[in-house]
Coordinates of C-alpha atoms and ligand atoms in Angstrom, one line a residue:
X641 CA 0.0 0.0 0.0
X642 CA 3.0 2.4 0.8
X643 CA 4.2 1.8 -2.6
X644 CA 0.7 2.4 -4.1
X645 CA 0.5 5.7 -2.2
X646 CA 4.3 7.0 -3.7
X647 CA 2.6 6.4 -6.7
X648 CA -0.8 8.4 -6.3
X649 CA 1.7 11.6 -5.2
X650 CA 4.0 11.1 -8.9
X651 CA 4.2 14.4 -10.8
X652 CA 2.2 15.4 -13.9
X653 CA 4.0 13.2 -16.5
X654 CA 3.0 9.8 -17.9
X655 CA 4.6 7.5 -15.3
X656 CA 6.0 3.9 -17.0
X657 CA 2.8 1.4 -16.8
X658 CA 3.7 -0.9 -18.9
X659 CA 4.0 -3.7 -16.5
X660 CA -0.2 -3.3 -17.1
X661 CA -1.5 -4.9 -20.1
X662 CA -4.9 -6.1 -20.9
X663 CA -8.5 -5.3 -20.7
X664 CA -11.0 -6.8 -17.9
X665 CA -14.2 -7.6 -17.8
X666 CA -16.1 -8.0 -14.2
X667 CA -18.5 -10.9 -15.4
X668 CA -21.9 -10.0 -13.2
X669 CA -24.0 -13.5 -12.1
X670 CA -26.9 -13.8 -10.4
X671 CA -27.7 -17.5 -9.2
X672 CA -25.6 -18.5 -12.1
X673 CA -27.5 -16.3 -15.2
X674 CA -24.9 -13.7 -16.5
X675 CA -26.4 -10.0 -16.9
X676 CA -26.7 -9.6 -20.1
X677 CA -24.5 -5.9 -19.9
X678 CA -21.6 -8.5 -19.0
X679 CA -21.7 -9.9 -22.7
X680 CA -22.4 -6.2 -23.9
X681 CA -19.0 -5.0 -22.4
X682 CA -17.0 -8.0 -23.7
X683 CA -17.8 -6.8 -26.9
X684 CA -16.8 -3.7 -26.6
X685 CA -13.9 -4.7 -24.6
X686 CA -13.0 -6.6 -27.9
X687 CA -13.1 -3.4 -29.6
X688 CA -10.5 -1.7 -27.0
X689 CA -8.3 -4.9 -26.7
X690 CA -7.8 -5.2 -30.5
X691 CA -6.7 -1.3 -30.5
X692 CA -4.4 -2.2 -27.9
X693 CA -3.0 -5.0 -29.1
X694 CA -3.8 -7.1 -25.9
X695 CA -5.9 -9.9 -24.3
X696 CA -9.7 -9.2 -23.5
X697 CA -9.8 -10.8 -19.9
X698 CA -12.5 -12.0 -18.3
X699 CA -13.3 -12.0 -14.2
X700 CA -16.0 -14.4 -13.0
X701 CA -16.6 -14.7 -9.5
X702 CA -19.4 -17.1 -8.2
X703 CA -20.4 -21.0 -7.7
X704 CA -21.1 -23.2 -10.4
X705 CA -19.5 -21.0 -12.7
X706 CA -18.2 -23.7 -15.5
X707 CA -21.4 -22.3 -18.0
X708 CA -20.6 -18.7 -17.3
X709 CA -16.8 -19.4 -18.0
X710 CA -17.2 -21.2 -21.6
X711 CA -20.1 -18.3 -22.1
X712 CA -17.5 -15.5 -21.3
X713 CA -14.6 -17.6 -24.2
X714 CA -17.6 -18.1 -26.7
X715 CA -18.1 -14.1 -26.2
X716 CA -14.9 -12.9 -26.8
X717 CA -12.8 -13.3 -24.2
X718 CA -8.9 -14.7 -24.2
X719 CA -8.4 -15.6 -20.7
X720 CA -10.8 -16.1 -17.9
X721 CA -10.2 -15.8 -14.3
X722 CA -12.4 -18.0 -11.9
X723 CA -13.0 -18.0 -8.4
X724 CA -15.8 -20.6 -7.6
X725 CA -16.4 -21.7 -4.4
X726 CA -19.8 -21.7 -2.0
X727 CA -19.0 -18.6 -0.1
X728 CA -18.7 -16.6 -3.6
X729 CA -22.6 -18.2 -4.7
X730 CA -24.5 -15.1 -4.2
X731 CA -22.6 -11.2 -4.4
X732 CA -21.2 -10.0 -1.2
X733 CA -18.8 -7.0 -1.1
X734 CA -15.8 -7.6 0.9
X735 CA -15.7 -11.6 -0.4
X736 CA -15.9 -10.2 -4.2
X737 CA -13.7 -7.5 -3.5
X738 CA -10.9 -9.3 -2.2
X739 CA -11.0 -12.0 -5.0
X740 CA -11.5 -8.6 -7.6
X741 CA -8.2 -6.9 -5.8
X742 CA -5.9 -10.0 -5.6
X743 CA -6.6 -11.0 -9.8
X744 CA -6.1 -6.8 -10.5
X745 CA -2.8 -6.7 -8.4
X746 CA -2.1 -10.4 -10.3
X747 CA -3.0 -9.8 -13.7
X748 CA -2.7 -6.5 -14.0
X749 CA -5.2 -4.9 -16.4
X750 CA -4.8 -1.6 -18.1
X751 CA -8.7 -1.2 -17.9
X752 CA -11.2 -2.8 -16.1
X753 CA -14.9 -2.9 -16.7
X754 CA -18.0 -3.6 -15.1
X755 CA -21.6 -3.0 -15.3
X756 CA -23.2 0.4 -13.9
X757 CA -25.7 -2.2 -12.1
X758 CA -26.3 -1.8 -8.2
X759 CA -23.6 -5.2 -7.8
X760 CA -21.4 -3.6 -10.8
X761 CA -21.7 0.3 -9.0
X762 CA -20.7 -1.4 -5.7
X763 CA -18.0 -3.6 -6.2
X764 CA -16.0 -1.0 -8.6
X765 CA -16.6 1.4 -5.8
X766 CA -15.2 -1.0 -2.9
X767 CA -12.1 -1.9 -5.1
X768 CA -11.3 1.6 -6.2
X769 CA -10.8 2.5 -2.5
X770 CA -8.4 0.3 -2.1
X771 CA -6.4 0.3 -5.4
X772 CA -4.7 4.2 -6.2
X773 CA -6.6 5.0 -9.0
X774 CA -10.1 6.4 -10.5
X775 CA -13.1 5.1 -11.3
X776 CA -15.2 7.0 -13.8
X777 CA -19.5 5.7 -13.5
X778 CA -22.4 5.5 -16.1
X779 CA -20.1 5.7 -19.4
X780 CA -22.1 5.7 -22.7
X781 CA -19.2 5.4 -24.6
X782 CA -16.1 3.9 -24.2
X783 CA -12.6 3.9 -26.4
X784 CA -9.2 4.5 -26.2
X785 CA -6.1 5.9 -27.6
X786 CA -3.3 4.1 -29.2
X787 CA 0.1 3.6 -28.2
X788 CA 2.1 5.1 -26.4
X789 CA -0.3 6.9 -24.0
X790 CA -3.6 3.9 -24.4
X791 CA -5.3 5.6 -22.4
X792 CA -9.3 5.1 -22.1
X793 CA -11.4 8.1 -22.9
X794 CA -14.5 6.8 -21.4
X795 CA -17.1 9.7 -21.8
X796 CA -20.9 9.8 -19.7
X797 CA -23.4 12.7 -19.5
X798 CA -22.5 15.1 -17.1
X799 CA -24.2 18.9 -15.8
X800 CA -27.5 17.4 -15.4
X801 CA -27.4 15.2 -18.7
X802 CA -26.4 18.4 -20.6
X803 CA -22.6 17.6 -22.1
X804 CA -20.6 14.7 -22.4
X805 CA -17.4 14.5 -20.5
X806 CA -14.5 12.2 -21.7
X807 CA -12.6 11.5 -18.5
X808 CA -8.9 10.3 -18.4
X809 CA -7.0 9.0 -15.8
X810 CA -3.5 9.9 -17.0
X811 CA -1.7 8.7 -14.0
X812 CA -2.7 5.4 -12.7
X813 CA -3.7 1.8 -13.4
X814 CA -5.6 0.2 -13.4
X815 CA -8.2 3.1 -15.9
X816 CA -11.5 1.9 -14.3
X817 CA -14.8 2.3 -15.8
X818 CA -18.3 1.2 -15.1
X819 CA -21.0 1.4 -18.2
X820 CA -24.8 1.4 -18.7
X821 CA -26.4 -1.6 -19.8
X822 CA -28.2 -1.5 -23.4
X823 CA -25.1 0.6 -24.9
X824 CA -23.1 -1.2 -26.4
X825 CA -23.4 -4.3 -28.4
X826 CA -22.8 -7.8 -27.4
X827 CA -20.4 -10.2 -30.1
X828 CA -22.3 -13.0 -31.5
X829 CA -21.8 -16.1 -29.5
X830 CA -18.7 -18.5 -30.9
X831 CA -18.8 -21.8 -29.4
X832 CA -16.2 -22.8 -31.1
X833 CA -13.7 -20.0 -29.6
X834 CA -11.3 -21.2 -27.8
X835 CA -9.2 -19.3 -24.2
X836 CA -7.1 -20.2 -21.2
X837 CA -9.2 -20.2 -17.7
X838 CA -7.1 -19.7 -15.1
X839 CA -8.9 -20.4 -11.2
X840 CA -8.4 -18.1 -8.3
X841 CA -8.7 -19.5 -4.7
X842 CA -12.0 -17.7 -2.8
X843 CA -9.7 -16.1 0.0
X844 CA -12.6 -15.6 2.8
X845 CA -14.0 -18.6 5.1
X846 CA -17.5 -17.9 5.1
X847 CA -16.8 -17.3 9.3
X848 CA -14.8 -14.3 8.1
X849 CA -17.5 -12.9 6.2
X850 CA -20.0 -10.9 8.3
X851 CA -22.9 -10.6 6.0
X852 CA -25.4 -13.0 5.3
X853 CA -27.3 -13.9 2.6
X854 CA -30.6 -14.9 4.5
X855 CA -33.2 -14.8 1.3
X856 CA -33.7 -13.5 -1.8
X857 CA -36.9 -12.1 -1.6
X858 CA -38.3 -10.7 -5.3
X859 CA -40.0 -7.6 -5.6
X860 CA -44.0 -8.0 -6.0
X861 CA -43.6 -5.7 -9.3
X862 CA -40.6 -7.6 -10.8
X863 CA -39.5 -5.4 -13.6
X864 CA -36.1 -5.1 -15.6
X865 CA -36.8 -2.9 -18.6
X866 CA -33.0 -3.3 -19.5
X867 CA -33.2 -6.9 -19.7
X868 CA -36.4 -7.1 -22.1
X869 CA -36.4 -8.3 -25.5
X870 CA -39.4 -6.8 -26.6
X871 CA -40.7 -2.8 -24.9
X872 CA -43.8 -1.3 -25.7
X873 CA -43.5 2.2 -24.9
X874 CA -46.0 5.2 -24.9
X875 CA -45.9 9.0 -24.4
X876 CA -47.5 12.0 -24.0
X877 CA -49.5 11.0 -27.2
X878 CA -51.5 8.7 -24.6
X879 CA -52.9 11.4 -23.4
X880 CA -53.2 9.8 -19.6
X881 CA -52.2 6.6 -17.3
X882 CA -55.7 4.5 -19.0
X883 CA -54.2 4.0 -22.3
X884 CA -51.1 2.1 -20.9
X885 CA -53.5 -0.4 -20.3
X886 CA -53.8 -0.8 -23.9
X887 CA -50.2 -1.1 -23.8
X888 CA -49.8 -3.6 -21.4
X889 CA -52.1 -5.9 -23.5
X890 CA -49.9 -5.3 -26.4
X891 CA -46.5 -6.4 -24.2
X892 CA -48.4 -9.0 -22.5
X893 CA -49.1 -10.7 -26.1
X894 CA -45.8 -10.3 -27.5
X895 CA -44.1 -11.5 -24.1
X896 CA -42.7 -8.0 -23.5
X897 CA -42.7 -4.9 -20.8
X898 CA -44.4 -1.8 -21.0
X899 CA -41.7 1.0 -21.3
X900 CA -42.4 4.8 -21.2
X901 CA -41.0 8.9 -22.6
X902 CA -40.4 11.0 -19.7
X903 CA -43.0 13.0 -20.6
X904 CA -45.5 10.9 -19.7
X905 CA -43.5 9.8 -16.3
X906 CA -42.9 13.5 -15.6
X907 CA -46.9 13.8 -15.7
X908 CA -47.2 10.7 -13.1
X909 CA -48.8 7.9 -15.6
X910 CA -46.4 5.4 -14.9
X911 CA -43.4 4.9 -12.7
X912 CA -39.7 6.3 -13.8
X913 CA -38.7 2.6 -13.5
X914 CA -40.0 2.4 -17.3
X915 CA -38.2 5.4 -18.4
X916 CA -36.3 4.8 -21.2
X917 CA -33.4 7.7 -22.5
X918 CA -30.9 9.8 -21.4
X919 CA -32.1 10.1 -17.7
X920 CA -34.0 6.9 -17.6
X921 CA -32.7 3.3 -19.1
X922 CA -31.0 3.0 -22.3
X923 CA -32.5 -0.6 -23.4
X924 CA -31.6 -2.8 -26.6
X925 CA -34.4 -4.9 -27.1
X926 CA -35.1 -7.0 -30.0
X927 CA -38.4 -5.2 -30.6
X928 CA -38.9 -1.4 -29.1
X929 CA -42.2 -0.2 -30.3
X930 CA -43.0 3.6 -29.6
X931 CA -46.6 4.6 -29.1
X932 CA -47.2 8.8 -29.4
X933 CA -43.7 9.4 -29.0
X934 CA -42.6 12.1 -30.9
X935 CA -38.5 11.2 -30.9
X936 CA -36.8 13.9 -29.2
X937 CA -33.4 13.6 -28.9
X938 CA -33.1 12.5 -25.2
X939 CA -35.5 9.7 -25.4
X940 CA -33.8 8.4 -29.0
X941 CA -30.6 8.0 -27.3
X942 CA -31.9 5.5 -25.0
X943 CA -33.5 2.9 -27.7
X944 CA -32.1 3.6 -31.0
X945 CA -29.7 0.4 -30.7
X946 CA -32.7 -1.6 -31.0
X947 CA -32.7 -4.6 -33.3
X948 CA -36.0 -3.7 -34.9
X949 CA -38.4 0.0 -34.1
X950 CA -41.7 0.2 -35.2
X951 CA -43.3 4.0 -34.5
X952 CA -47.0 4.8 -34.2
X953 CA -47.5 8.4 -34.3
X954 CA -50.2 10.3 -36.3
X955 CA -47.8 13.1 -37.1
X956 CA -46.0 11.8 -40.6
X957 CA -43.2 14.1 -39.9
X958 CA -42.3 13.4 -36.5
X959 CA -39.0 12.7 -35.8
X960 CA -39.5 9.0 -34.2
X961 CA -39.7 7.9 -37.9
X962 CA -36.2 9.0 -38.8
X963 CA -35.1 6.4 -36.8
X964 CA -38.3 3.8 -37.1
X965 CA -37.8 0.5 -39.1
X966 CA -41.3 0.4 -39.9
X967 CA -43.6 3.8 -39.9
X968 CA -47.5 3.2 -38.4
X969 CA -49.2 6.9 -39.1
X970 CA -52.4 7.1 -37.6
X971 CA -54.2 7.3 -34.3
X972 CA -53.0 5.1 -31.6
X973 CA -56.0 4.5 -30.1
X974 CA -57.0 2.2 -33.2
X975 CA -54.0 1.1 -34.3
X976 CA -52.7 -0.4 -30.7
X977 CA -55.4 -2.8 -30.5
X978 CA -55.5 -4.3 -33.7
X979 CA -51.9 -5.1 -33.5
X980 CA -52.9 -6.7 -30.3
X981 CA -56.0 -8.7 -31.9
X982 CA -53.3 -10.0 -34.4
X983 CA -51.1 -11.3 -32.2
X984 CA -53.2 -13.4 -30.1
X985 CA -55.0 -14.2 -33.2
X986 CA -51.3 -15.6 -34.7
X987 CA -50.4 -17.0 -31.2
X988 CA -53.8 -19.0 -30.4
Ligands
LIG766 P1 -44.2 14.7 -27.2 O1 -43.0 15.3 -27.7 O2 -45.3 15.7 -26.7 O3 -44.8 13.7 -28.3 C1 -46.1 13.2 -28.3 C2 -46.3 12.5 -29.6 O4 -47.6 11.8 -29.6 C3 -46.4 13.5 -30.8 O5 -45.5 13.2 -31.8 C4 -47.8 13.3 -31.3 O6 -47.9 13.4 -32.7 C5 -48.2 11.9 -30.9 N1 -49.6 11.7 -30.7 C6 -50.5 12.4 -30.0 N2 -51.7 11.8 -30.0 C7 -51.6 10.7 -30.8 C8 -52.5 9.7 -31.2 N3 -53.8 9.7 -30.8 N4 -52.0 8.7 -32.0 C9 -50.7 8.6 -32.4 N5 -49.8 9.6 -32.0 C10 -50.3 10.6 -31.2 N6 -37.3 12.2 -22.7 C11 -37.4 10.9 -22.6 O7 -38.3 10.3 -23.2 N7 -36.5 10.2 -21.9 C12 -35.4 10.8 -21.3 O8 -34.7 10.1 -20.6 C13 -35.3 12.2 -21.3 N8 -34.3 12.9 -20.7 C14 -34.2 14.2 -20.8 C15 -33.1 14.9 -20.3 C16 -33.0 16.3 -20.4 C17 -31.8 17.0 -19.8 C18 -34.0 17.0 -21.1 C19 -33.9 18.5 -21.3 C20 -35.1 16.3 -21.7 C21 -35.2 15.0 -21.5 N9 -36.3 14.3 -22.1 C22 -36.3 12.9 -22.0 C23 -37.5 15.0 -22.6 C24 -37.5 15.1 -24.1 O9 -36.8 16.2 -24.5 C25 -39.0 15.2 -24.6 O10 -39.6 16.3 -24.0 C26 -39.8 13.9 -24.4 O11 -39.1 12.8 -24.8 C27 -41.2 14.1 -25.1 O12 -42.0 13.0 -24.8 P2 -43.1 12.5 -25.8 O13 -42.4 12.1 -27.1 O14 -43.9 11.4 -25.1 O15 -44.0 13.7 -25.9

């Protein structure tokens, strides 16, 4: 730690990391499912590792982890490093920390991701306290300059949602970064890929750990807008909270979630958990279809990675077509339940 510290006081020049080499992945599990912004950052952490000429690394923590580990390879990573054991089944900080801290001080990484989830927020949080170095939270986009300087330029909204800031840490490593979910895009899944796994010991007894895990109890309104394949969303074109009804019937046929503008949460029809763009969720879903939403700029950003946009809007020129796949112009109000008497038509 003395040694760390001498380094957090070095003068304003580019000290010599070049003992640091590689770009990591925190691989986020949840009773042995991978969050599905963990496969989104190993594709972009492709992206970065190429530029840099180096391995993509990936970090999985957790028990029963042999799926998650070929899932990580098939995804794009070179190396994998494992802890599994029973004390690491569900997240805890200090037991994930420590593992997290002994592979970073091991491996060395020049960058390391995770998710901007709650587990992602809180474990780059714990370990940047211990490690002399920066963390920068919520990137939307993520890249980095060549050689000599590699340094990542990850950039997230700042001033109330107003600019972008690109944020460097010149003078430590590792550069670490956590990123919203839905951003960035994962690589298609190559079984056939091959990478070294290399497993870490769990360095805590469970006696030594002091929380528990009693239960995991869901929430009565389970809802995880990032993780949806197929969002509904309405605005200020609904006019009130009744119409999402309407919606709801629409996602409940096609197996999806009811997603929202802020518009229509800023006038208290549905909750902000549903808001997708810049200050809500920014969601890739296979299917995003946008009910009397007019496109503004914030909301676009949050669901123009979509696989597929369909728009229903009565305006022809509104700007939600410029970015639609398919164009419905009319009024909502009829439109929304056809499409809904089709599909459980098709279905039944
Ligand atoms: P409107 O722009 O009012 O559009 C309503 C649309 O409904 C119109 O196009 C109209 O033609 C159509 N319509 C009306 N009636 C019908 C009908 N019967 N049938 C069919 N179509 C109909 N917005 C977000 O969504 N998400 C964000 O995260 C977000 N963050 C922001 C952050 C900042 C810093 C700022 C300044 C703004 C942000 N906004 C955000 C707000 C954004 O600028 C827009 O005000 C908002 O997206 C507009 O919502 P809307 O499209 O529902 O409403």
């Amino acid at each position: 730690m003395a040694e760390e510290n001498k380094k957090k006081s070095a003068p304003d020049d580019m000290p010599d990391w070049s003992a640091y080499r590689g770009v990591m992945i925190f691989i986020e599990q949840r009773a042995g499912s991978a969050k599905s912004v963990s496969w989104q950052l190993l594709g972009e952490g492709r992206k970065l590792a190429d530029k840099l000429e180096v391995d993509l690394i990936a970090l999985v923590i957790g028990h029963g982890t042999e799926q998650l580990t070929k899932d990580a390879i098939a995804y794009g990573a070179d190396r994998v490093y494992v802890a599994d054991a029973p004390e690491l089944k569900d997240y805890r900080t200090r037991p994930y920390s420590r593992v997290a801290l002994h592979v970073i001080r091991e491996v060395k990484p020049e960058i390391v991701l995770f998710g901007a989830t709650a587990t992602g927020r809180d474990l780059a949080g714990a370990i940047a306290t211990h490690l002399p170095t920066g963390l920068t939270a919520d990137c939307t986009i993520l890249d980095v300059e060549p050689h000599p300087s590699r340094l990542l330029l990850a950039s997230r909204p700042a001033f109330s949602e107003k600019m972008l800031a690109t944020i460097l840490c010149k003078q430590y490593r590792p550069q670490m970064a956590t990123a919203r979910a839905g951003v960035f895009e994962a690589l298609p899944y190559d079984a056939a890929r091959g990478g070294e796994v290399h497993a870490i010991p769990s360095l805590m007894d469970e006696a030594e750990i002091e929380a528990q895990v009693l239960q995991f109890i869901e929430a009565t309104e389970r809802f995880d807008i990032e993780e949806a394949d197929v969002i509904v969303a309405g605005g200020r074109g609904l006019g009130g909270p009744e119409p999402f009804k309407l919606l709801q019937e629409l996602a409940d046929a096609l197996g999806g979630v009811v997603g929202a503008s802020r518009a229509a949460v800023d006038a208290g029809w549905i909750k902000h958990a549903h808001q997708v763009g810049q200050t809500g969720y920014t969601v890739r879903p296979k299917l995003y279809i946008a009910v009397g939403i007019s496109g503004a700029v914030q909301h676009v950003v949050g669901m123009q990675n979509s696989d597929c946009i369909i728009a229903i809007n009565r305006d022809k020129d509104a700007p939600i077509f410029k970015v639609a796949n398919y164009a419905i112009i009319g009024d909502l109000f009829k439109i929304v339940p056809a499409l809904t008497a089709a599909v459980k038509a098709k279905r039944s």
